[in-house]
Structure formats: structure tokens, C-alpha cells
Short mmCIF file of C-alpha atoms and ligand atoms in Angstrom, two decimals:
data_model
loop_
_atom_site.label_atom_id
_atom_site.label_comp_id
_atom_site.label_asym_id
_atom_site.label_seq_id
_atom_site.Cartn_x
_atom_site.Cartn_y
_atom_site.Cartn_z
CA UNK A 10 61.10 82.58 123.50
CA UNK A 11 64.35 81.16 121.87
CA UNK A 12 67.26 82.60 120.13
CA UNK A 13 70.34 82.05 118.99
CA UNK A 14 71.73 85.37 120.19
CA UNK A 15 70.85 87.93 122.83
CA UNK A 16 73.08 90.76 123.13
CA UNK A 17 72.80 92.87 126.55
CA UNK A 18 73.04 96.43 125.49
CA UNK A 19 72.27 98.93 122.64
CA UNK A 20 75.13 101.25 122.79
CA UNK A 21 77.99 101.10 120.11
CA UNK A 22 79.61 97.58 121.20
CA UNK A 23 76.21 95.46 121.07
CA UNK A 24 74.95 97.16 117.78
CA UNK A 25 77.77 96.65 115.89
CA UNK A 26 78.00 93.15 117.50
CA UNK A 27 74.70 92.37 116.37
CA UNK A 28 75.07 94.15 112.79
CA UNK A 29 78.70 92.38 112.29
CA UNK A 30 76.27 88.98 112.83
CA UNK A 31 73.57 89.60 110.46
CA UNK A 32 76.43 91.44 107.47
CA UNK A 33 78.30 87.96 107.94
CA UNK A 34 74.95 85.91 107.96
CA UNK A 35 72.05 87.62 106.96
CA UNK A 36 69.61 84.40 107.97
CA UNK A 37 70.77 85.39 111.38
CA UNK A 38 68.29 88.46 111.44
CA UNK A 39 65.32 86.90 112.93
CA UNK A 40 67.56 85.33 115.58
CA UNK A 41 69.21 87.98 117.49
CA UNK A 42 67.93 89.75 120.04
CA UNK A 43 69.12 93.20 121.52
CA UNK A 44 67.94 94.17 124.59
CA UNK A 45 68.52 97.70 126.59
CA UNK A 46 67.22 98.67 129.72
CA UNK A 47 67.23 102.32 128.31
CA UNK A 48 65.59 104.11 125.83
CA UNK A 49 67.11 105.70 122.97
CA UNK A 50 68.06 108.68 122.71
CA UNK A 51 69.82 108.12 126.56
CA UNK A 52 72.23 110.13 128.35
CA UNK A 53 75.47 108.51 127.77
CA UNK A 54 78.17 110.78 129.63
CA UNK A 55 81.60 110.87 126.36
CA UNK A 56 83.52 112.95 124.78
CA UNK A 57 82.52 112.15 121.93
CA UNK A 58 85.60 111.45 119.92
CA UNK A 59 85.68 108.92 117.57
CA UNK A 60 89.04 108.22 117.17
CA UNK A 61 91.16 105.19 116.50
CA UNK A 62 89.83 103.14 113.86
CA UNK A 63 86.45 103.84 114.53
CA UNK A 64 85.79 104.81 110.57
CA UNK A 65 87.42 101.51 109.77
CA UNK A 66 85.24 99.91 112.03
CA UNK A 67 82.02 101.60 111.01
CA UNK A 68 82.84 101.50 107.21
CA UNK A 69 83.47 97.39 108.07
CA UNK A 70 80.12 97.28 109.43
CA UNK A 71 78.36 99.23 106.90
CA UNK A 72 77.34 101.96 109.77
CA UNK A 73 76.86 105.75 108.78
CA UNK A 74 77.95 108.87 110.51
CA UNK A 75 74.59 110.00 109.88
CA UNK A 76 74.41 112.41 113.16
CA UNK A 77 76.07 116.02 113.00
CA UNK A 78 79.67 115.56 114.08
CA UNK A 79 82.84 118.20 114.44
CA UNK A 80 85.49 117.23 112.36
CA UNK A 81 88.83 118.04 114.66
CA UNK A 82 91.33 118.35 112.52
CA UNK A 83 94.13 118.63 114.94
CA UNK A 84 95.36 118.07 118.30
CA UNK A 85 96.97 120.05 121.08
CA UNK A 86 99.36 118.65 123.39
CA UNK A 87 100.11 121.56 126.61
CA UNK A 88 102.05 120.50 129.44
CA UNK A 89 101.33 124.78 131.35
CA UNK A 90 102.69 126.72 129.13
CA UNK A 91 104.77 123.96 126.41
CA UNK A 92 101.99 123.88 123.61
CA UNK A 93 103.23 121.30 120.82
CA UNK A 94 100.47 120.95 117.64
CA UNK A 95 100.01 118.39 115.41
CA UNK A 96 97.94 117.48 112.65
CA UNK A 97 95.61 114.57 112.51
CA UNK A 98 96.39 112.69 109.54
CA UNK A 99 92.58 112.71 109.17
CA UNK A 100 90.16 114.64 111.36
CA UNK A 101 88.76 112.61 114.30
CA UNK A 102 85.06 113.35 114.66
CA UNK A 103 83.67 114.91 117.70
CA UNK A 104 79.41 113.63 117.86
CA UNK A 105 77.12 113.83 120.37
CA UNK A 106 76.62 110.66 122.17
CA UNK A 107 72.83 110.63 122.61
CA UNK A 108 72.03 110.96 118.91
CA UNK A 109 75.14 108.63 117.49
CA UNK A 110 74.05 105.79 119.78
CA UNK A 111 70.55 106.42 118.71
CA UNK A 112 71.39 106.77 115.16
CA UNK A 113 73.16 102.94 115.17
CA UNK A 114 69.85 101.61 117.18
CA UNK A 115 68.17 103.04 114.00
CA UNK A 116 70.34 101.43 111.30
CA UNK A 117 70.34 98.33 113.23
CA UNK A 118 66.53 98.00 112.93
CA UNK A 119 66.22 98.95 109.32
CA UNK A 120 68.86 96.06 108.67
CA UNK A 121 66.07 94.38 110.64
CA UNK A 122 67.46 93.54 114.08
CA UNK A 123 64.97 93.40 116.77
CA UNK A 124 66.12 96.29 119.43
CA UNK A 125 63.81 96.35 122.64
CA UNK A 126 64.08 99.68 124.81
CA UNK A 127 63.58 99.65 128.61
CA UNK A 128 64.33 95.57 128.59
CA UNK A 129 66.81 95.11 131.49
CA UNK A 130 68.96 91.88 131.63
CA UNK A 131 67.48 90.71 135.26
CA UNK A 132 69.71 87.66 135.65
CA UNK A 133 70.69 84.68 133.70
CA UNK A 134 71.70 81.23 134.00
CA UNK A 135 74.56 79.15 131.78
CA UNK A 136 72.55 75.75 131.49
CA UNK A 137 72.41 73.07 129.09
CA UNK A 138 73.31 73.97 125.71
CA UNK A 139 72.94 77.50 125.97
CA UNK A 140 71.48 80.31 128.61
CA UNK A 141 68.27 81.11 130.54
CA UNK A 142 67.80 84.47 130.27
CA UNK A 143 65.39 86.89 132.55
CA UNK A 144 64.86 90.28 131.38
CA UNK A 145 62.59 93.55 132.95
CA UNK A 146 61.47 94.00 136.45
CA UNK A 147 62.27 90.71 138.66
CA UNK A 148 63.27 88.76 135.37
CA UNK A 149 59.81 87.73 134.79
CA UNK A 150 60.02 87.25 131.33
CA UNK A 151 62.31 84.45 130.51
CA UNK A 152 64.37 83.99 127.28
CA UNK A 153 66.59 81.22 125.93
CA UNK A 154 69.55 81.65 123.36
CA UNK A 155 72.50 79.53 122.30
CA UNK A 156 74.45 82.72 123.18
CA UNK A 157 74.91 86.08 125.64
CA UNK A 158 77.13 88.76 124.34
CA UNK A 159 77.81 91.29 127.46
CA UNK A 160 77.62 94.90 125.70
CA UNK A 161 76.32 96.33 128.88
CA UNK A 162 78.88 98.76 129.59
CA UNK A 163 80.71 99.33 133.20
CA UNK A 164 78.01 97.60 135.31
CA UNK A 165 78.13 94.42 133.30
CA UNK A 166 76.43 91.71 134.40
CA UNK A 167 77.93 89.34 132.50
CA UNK A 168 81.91 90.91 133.00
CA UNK A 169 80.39 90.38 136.97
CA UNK A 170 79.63 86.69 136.28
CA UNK A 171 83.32 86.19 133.88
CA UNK A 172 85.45 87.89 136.37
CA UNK A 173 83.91 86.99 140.05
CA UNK A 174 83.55 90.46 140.91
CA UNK A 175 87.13 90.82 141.08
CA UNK A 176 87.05 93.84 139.16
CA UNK A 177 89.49 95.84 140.75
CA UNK A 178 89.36 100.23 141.26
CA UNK A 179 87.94 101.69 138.04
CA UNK A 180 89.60 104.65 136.00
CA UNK A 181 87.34 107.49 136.59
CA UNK A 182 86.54 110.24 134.13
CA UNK A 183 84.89 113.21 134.63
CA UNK A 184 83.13 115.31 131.95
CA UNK A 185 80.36 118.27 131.33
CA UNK A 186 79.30 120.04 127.99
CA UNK A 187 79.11 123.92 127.99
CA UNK A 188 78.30 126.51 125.36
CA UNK A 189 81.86 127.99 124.09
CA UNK A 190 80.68 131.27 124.73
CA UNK A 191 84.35 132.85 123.32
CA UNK A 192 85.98 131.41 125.93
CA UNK A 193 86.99 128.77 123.78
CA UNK A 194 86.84 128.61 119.85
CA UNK A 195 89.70 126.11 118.71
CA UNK A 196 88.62 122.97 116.62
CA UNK A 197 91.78 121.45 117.71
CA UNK A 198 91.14 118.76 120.36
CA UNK A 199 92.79 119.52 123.63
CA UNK A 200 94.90 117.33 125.89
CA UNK A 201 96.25 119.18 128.79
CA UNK A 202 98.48 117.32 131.19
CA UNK A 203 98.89 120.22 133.60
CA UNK A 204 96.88 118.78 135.77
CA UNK A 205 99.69 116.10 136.69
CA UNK A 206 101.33 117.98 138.79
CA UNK A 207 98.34 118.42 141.30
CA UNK A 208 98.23 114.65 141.07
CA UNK A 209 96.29 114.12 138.69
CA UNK A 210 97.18 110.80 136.42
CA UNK A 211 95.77 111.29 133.12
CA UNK A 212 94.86 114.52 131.08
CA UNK A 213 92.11 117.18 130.75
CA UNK A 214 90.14 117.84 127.31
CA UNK A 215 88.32 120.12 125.88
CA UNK A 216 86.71 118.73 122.19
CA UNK A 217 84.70 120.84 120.31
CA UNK A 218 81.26 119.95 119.60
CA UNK A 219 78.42 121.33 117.68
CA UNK A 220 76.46 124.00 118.01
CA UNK A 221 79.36 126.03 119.23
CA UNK A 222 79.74 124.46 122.33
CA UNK A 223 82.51 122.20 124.06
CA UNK A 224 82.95 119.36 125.67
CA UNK A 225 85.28 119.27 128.92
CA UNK A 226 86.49 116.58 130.76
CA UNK A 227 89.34 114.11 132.64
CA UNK A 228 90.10 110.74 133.13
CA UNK A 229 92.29 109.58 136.07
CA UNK A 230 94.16 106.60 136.44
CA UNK A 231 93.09 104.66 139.59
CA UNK A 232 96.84 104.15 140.60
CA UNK A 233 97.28 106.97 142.69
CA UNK A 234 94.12 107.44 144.75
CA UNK A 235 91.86 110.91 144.40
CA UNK A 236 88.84 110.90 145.37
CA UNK A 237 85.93 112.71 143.46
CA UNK A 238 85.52 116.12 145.04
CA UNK A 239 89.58 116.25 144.54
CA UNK A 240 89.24 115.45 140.82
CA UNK A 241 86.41 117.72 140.60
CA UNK A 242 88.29 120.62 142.03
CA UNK A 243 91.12 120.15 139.66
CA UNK A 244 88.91 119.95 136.56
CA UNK A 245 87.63 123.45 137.81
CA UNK A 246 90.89 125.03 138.86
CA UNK A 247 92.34 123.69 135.55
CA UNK A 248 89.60 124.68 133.67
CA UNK A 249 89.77 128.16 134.91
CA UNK A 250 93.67 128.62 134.31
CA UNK A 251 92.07 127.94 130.37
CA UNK A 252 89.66 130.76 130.78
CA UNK A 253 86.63 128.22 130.86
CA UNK A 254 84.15 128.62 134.28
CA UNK A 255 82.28 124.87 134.70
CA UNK A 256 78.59 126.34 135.26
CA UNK A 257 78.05 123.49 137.86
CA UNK A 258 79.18 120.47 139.19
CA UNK A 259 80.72 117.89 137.25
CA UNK A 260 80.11 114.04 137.92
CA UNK A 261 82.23 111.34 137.70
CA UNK A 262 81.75 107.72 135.95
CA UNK A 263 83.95 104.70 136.45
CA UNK A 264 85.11 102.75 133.61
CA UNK A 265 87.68 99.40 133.39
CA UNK A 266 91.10 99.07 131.41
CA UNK A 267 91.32 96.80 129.55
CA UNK A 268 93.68 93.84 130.42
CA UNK A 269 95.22 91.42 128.09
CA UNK A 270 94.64 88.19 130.30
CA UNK A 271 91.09 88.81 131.52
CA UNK A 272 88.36 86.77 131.18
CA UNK A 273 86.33 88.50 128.78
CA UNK A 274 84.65 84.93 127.09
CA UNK A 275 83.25 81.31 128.53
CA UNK A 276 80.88 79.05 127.82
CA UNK A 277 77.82 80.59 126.19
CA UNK A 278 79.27 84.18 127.45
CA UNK A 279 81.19 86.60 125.51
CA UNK A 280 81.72 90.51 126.64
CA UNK A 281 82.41 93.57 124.33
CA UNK A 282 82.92 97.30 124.84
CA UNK A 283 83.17 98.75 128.16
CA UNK A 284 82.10 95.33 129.87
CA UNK A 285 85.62 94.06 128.05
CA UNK A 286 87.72 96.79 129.43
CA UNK A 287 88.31 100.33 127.66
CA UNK A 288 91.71 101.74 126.44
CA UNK A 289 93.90 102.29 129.56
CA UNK A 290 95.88 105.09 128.32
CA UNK A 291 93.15 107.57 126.73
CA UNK A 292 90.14 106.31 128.58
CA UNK A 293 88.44 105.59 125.22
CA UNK A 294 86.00 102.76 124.36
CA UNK A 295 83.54 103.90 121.25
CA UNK A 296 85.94 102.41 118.42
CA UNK A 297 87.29 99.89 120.73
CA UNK A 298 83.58 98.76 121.72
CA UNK A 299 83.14 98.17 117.58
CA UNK A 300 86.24 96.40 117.06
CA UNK A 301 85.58 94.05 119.79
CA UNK A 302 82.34 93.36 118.61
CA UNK A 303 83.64 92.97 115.24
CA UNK A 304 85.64 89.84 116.74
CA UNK A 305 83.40 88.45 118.83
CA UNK A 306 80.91 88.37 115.95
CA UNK A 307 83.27 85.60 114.04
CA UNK A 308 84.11 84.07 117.39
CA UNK A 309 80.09 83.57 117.85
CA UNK A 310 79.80 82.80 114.30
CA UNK A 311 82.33 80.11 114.66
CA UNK A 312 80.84 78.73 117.67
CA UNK A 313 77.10 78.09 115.92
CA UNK A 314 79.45 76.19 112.94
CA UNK A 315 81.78 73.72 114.92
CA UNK A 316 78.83 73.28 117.36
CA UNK A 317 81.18 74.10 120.60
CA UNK A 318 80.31 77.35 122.70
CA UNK A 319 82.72 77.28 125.41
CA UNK A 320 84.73 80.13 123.86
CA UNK A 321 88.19 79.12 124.73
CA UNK A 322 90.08 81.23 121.90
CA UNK A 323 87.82 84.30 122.24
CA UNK A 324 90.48 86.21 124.60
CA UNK A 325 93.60 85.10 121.95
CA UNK A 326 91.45 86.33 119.34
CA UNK A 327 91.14 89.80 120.89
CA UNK A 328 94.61 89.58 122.12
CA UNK A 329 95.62 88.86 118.77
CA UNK A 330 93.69 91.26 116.63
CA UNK A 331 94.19 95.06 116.10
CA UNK A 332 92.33 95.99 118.85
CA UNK A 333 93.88 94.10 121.25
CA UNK A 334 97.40 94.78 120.56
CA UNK A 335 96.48 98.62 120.47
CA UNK A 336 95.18 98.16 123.96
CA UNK A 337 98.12 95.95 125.25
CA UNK A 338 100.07 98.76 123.98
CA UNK A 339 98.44 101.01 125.48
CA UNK A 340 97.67 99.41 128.77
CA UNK A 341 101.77 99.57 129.00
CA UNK A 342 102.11 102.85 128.26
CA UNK A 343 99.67 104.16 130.92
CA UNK A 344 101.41 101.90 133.25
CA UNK A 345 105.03 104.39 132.44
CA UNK A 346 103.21 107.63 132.16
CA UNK A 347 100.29 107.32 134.73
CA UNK A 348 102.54 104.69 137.47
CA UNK A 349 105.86 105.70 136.38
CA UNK A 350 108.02 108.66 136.85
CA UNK A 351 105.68 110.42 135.04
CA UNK A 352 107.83 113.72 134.18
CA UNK A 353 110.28 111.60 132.29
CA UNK A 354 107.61 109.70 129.99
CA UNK A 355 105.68 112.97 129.88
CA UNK A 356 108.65 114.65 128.54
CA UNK A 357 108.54 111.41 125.62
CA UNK A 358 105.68 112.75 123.98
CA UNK A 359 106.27 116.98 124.60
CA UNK A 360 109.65 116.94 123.37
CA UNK A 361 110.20 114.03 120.80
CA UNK A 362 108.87 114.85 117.50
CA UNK A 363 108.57 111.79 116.73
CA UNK A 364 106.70 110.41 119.22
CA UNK A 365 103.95 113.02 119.20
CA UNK A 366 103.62 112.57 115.16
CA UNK A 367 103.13 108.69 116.61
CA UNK A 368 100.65 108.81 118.83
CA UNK A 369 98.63 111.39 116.66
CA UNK A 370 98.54 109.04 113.59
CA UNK A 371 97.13 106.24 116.16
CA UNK A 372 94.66 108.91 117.86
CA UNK A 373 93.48 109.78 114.33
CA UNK A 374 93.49 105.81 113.08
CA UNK A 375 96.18 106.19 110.34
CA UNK A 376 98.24 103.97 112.11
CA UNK A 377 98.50 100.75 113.79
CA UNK A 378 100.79 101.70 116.47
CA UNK A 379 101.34 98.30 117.74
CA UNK A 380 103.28 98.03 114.11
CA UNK A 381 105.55 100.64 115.59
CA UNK A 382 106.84 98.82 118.96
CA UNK A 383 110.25 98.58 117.59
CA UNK A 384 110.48 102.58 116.84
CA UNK A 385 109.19 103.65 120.37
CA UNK A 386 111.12 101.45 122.07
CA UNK A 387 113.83 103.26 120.15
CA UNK A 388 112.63 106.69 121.11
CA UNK A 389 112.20 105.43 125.11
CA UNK A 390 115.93 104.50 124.73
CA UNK A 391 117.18 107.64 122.82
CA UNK A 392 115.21 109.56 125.79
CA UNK A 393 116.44 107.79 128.88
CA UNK A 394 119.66 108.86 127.56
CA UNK A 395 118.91 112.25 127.62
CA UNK A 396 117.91 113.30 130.98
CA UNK A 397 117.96 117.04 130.34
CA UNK A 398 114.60 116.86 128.65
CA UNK A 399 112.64 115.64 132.11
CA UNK A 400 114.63 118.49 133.47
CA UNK A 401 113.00 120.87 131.05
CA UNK A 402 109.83 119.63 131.90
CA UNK A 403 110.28 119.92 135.65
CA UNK A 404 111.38 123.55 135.01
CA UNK A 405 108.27 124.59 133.11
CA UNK A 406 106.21 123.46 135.99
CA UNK A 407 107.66 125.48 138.60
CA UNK A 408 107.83 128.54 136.61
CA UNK A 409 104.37 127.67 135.50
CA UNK A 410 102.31 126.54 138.75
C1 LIG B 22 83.22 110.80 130.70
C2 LIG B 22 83.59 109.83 129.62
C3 LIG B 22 84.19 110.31 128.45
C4 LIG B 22 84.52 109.42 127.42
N1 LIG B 22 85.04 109.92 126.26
C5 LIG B 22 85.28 109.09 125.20
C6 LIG B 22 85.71 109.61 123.93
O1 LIG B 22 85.85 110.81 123.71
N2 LIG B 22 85.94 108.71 122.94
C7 LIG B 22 85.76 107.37 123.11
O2 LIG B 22 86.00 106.60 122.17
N3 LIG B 22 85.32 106.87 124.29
C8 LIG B 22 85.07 107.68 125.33
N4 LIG B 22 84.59 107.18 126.51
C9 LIG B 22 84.34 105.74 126.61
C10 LIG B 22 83.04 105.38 125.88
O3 LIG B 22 81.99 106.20 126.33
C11 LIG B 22 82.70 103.91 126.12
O4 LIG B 22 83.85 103.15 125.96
C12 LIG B 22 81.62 103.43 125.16
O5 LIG B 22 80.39 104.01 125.46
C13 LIG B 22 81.49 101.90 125.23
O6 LIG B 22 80.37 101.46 124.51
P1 LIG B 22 79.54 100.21 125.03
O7 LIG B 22 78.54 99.93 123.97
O8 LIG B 22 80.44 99.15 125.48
O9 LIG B 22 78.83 100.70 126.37
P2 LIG B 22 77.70 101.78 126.60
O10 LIG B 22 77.77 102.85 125.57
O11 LIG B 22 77.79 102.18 128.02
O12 LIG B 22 76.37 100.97 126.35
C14 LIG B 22 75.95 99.98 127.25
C15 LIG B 22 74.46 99.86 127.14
O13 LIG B 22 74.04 98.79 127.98
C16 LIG B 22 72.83 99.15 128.59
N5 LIG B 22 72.70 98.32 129.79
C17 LIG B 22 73.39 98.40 130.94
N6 LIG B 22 73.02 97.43 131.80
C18 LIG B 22 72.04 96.74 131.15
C19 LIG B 22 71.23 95.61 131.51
N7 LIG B 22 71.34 95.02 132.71
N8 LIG B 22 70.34 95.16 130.60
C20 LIG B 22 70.20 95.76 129.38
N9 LIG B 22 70.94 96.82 129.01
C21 LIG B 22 71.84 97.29 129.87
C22 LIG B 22 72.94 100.63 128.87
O14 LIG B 22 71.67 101.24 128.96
C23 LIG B 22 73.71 101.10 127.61
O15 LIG B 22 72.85 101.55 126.60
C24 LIG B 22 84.27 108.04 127.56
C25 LIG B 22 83.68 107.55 128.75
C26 LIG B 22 83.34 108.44 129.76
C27 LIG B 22 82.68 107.91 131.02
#
């Protein structure tokens, strides 16, 4: 069987990979495959949030919210007991990942995209003018397209073939979904940085989601090592201090940052989503995945009109759109906060006005916050300069913990 494209994975990155193809060039339709070695609805362990740009991104694509979703229409910062507030310039939208991946499967077949369910990518082979292909049990079946697009998540295949296996320790992130019970009823979204000072580098959340119940959950920087039973216990001691009991054990997933200079493209082979890398900072990937794939749909398109595959700009292009200088951004920042002197950058975002209002626009998608380099660079100046504020911060801590 020939194609022009197969695209390894279903969930948000390869749809909207696939639908950005067939939107830009509808003849494409018969000549894409998507292939998943799950079938939809599957567990996908998220918070949920679609933030960033992902309404941009979906309204570019021509994808519904057609799922029930929380509309969160604010954000709370807590370092113990310093609380800051902000409002999200517009609601980010909390969903439930089983359905909203299955919802985009859906869309993509009634644009009619062929999606097969419980079709693994076995193995494949860059030969010729294009790639051999085997998919399900022992890669029996074999398929030939001009082009593989990676969109199959952590695990990737295809990142594995790119990179060498030189993949590096993953961010991990942690996360369970409970009924709120009246231990919890905010619709504010929660990012609690507490947990730093057990070691922790990253945050904890709680996100409301429907039905009245939450979703709870940390991410964790691999730069200082913890291992899993560690993070586990301070998602439950942290938890508690909020007056929310975990009802059982909570697992952990890997995931990769994403890093300016990777190789996420070459010949025949482009990645998206997850198997691209995922924002450093937040740990998020849904709007990030559809962005990407957004991208690589012109770089593909491109390809199949100059007649050369080998995907050299690919990586600029990323680098160079939206996306990619929101990550870049945001790969630096997680280097201060989660690799620096933490307290000090951590102190940034509590106690600069500023700076919160910032990084809420960009969590919410109202800004471009790479546009703003020049302004926090400003606001890291104005803060080094005033060392009393990581003192505050050191303060709360110890009267706190
Ligand atoms: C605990 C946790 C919380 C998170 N919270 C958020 C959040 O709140 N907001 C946010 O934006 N992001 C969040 N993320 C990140 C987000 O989940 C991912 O970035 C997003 O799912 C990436 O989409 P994707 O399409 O690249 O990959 P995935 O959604 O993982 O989809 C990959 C697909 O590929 C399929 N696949 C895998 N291997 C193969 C193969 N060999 N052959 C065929 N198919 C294959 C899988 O079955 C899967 O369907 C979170 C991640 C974790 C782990």
C-alpha cells in the first residue's frame, strides 16, 4: 500500500498534522494515513489544560471544542502561604483527555482522513525516495509513503531514530483525578510552588474539571534528581497541607523538553508533539503538539512541491515560528527557576506585578511572550537589584514549613 503521508499517532499533534494537510490541500485526503496503536477513547494521563494558543491553533485548523470542558477563568499563584491571583485574559479550558483526543479522531474522519485504531508503527526503513513502513504485531503489514511524521508521543520511534537514543533524563509529571468532594471548589487553576522547598523543581496543580471533580498533579524538572516514590510522597504531603487526601497511588510519566537545536526533522522524517519535545517550563504539550503540526504540515507540503524531502529547514522553521520561540523562552526560563537559585527567580513571578500579569496573558494565549523579551529582561534586572524580595520569600518558607 502507498502513500504520500503516514502519520504515527492519533493524539492532538498527528490529527491536527494530518487535518492542517488536507485544509491546505484537500486532494491530499485519500493520501494520508494515520495510524495508532490505541483505540480511541484511550487513557491519556493530562491535565487537561488547554492553554497557550491552543484556540488559535484549533480555530486555524478548523477543530471544535466539541467535548465538555471547564472554563478556568483565573489562576492562582501560592508560594505556602503568599497567594497572588490573576485573571486570565480569557479562560483556559480544562477537558478531559480521553474524550478531546477522541473527539479530534472524529472530526478528522468526517473531513475524511483514514484513522486506523490498534495499528502500531512496528519499524520502518528511510529508503529510496521515501519510507518502508511496518505496522501491527512483528510489522507484518508493510506500507510505503513519501513521508513519516512522528506524532507518537514520549516513546517515539521516530524521535529514537532522529536523535540516536540520546535522549537524555525526561521531566516527569505526576497526576490523578479525584471527585472534589468540598475539599476543593475553586475554578481558578492552581500552581503551588511549595513544594520547592522539599526539592521539588517545578509546581503542583490542581485544575478543575467536570463533573465536580479535580485534577491533581506535578511535574519535576529532571535537574535535580528525585526519584518516584519521593515525588509521590510530596504530591501527597502537599496535597494534604491543601486539604485534598490522594485516594491511591499516583503514577508517574516521563515526557522531553523541548530543545531549540534538536533534531526533530531528516530525510523523509519529521516529529511533532511530545516526540518534538514539550514546553520545559510548564510541562505542557496539547497546544504545542498543534502548533508544531501546524508547521510541519507546510514544511511537508513544501517538500511534495520542490520535490526534495530531506527536511533541512524544518528545525529553523519551528525555531522560527511562535511555537518555537515560546518554547526557547521557556526552555530558559526553567533553566533560572528549576537550575537556578530558585528562591530569587521564584520571588520574579510572586512579587512583580508585572511579571505575573506576563506569564498569565501567555498561559491564557493573549500574548506572545517571546514579543516581551525586552520587558522581562527588564524586570530580571529591576529584581536582581532588589535582593530583599528573595529574602521575603525565604522568610515565608520558614515560618511556613
Ligand atoms: C501528567 C501529565 C499532565 C499534563 N498536563 C498537560 C496540560 O494540562 N496541558 C497541556 O497542554 N499538556 C499537558 N501535558 C502534556 C500533554 O499531555 C502532551 O504534550 C500531549 O499529549 C502531546 O500530544 P501528542 O499528540 O504529541 O502525544 P500523545 O497525546 O501522547 O499521542 C501520541 C499517540 O501516539 C500513539 N502511539 C505511540 N506509539 C505508537 C506507535 N508505535 N505506533 C502508533 N501509534 C503510537 C499513542 O497511542 C498516542 O495516541 C501533560 C502530560 C502529562 C504526562
Amino acid at each position: 500500500m502507498n502513500y504520500d503521508v503516514v502519520v504515527a499517532g492519533a493524539g492532538p499533534a498527528g490529527i491536527s498534522c494530518a487535518v492542517a494537510l488536507v485544509r491546505r490541500d484537500p486532494s491530499l485526503r485519500h493520501r494520508i494515513l494515520v495510524l495508532d496503536r490505541a483505540a480511541f477513547p484511550r487513557e491519556k494521563p493530562c491535565g487537561g489544560g488547554l492553554t497557550g494558543h491552543a484556540e488559535e491553533a484549533m480555530t486555524a485548523l478548523g477543530l471544535e471544542l466539541t467535548v465538555p470542558s471547564v472554563p478556568s477563568p483565573r489562576a492562582e499563584v501560592r508560594f505556602w502561604d503568599w497567594r497572588r491571583e490573576v485573571t486570565l485574559g480569557r479562560p483556559v479550558r480544562i477537558i478531559r483527555r480521553g474524550d478531546f483526543d477522541a473527539s479530534l479522531v472524529a472530526q478528522a474522519r468526517d473531513l475524511g482522513i483514514e484513522v486506523r485504531e490498534r495499528a502500531a508503527l512496528q519499524d520502518f526503513r528511510v529508503e529510496g525516495d521515501g519510507v518502508d513502513i511496518g505496522v501491527g504485531e512483528g510489522g507484518t503489514e508493510r506500507i510505503r509513503a513519501r513521508v513519516l511524521v512522528g506524532a507518537d508521543g514520549v516513546g517515539s520511534r521516530v524521535r529514537k531514530h532522529l536523535n540516536g537514543e540520546s535522549d537524555g533524563t525526561p521531566i516527569r509529571l505526576f497526576r490523578l483525578e479525584l471527585p472534589a468532594k468540598g475539599a476543593w471548589r475553586s475554578d481558578a487553576m492552581l500552581y503551588d510552588f511549595s513544594p520547592m522547598t522539599d526539592g521539588l523543581r517545578g509546581y503542583l496543580w490542581v485544575f478543575p474539571v467536570a463533573d465536580d471533580w479535580i485534577n491533581v498533579g506535578l511535574m519535576h524538572d529532571p535537574g535535580a534528581p528525585l526519584s518516584g516514590g519521593d515525588l509521590e510522597a510530596l504530591l501527597r504531603r502537599h496535597l494534604d497541607r491543601l486539604g485534598i487526601t490522594l485516594p491511591r497511588a499516583a503514577r508517574g510519566w516521563p515526557a522531553f523538553g523541548y530543545h531549540p537545536s534538536a533534531p526533530i526533522g531528516g530525510p523523509h522524517l519529521v516529529t511533532v508533539g511530545d516526540a518534538a519535545g514539550i514546553d520545559a517550563l510548564t510541562g505542557e504539550g496539547i497546544a504545542v503538539g498543534m502548533e508544531q503540526a501546524i508547521v510541519a504540515a507546510d514544511a511537508i507540503l513544501r517538500a511534495f512541491d520542490q520535490n526534495d524531502f530531506a527536511f533541512r529547514g524544518y528545525a529553523r522553521a519551528v525555531r522560527q515560528a511562535t511555537v518555537g520561540r515560546e518554547l526557547a523562552l521557556d526552555r530558559w526560563l526553567a533553566r533560572l527557576l528549576y537550575r537556578g537559585g530558585w528562591k530569587r527567580w521564584l520571588s520574579l513571578v510572586l512579587l512583580d506585578e508585572r511579571m505575573l500579569e506576563l506569564y498569565a496573558a501567555r498561559v491564557s494565549g493573549t500574548l506572545v511572550l517571546a514579543d516581551h523579551k525586552r520587558e522581562l529582561v527588564w524586570a530580571l534586572l529591576r529584581h536582581l537589584g532588589s535582593p530583599g524580595r528573595t529574602a521575603r520569600l525565604t522568610r515565608a518558607s520558614a515560618s511556613a514549613s
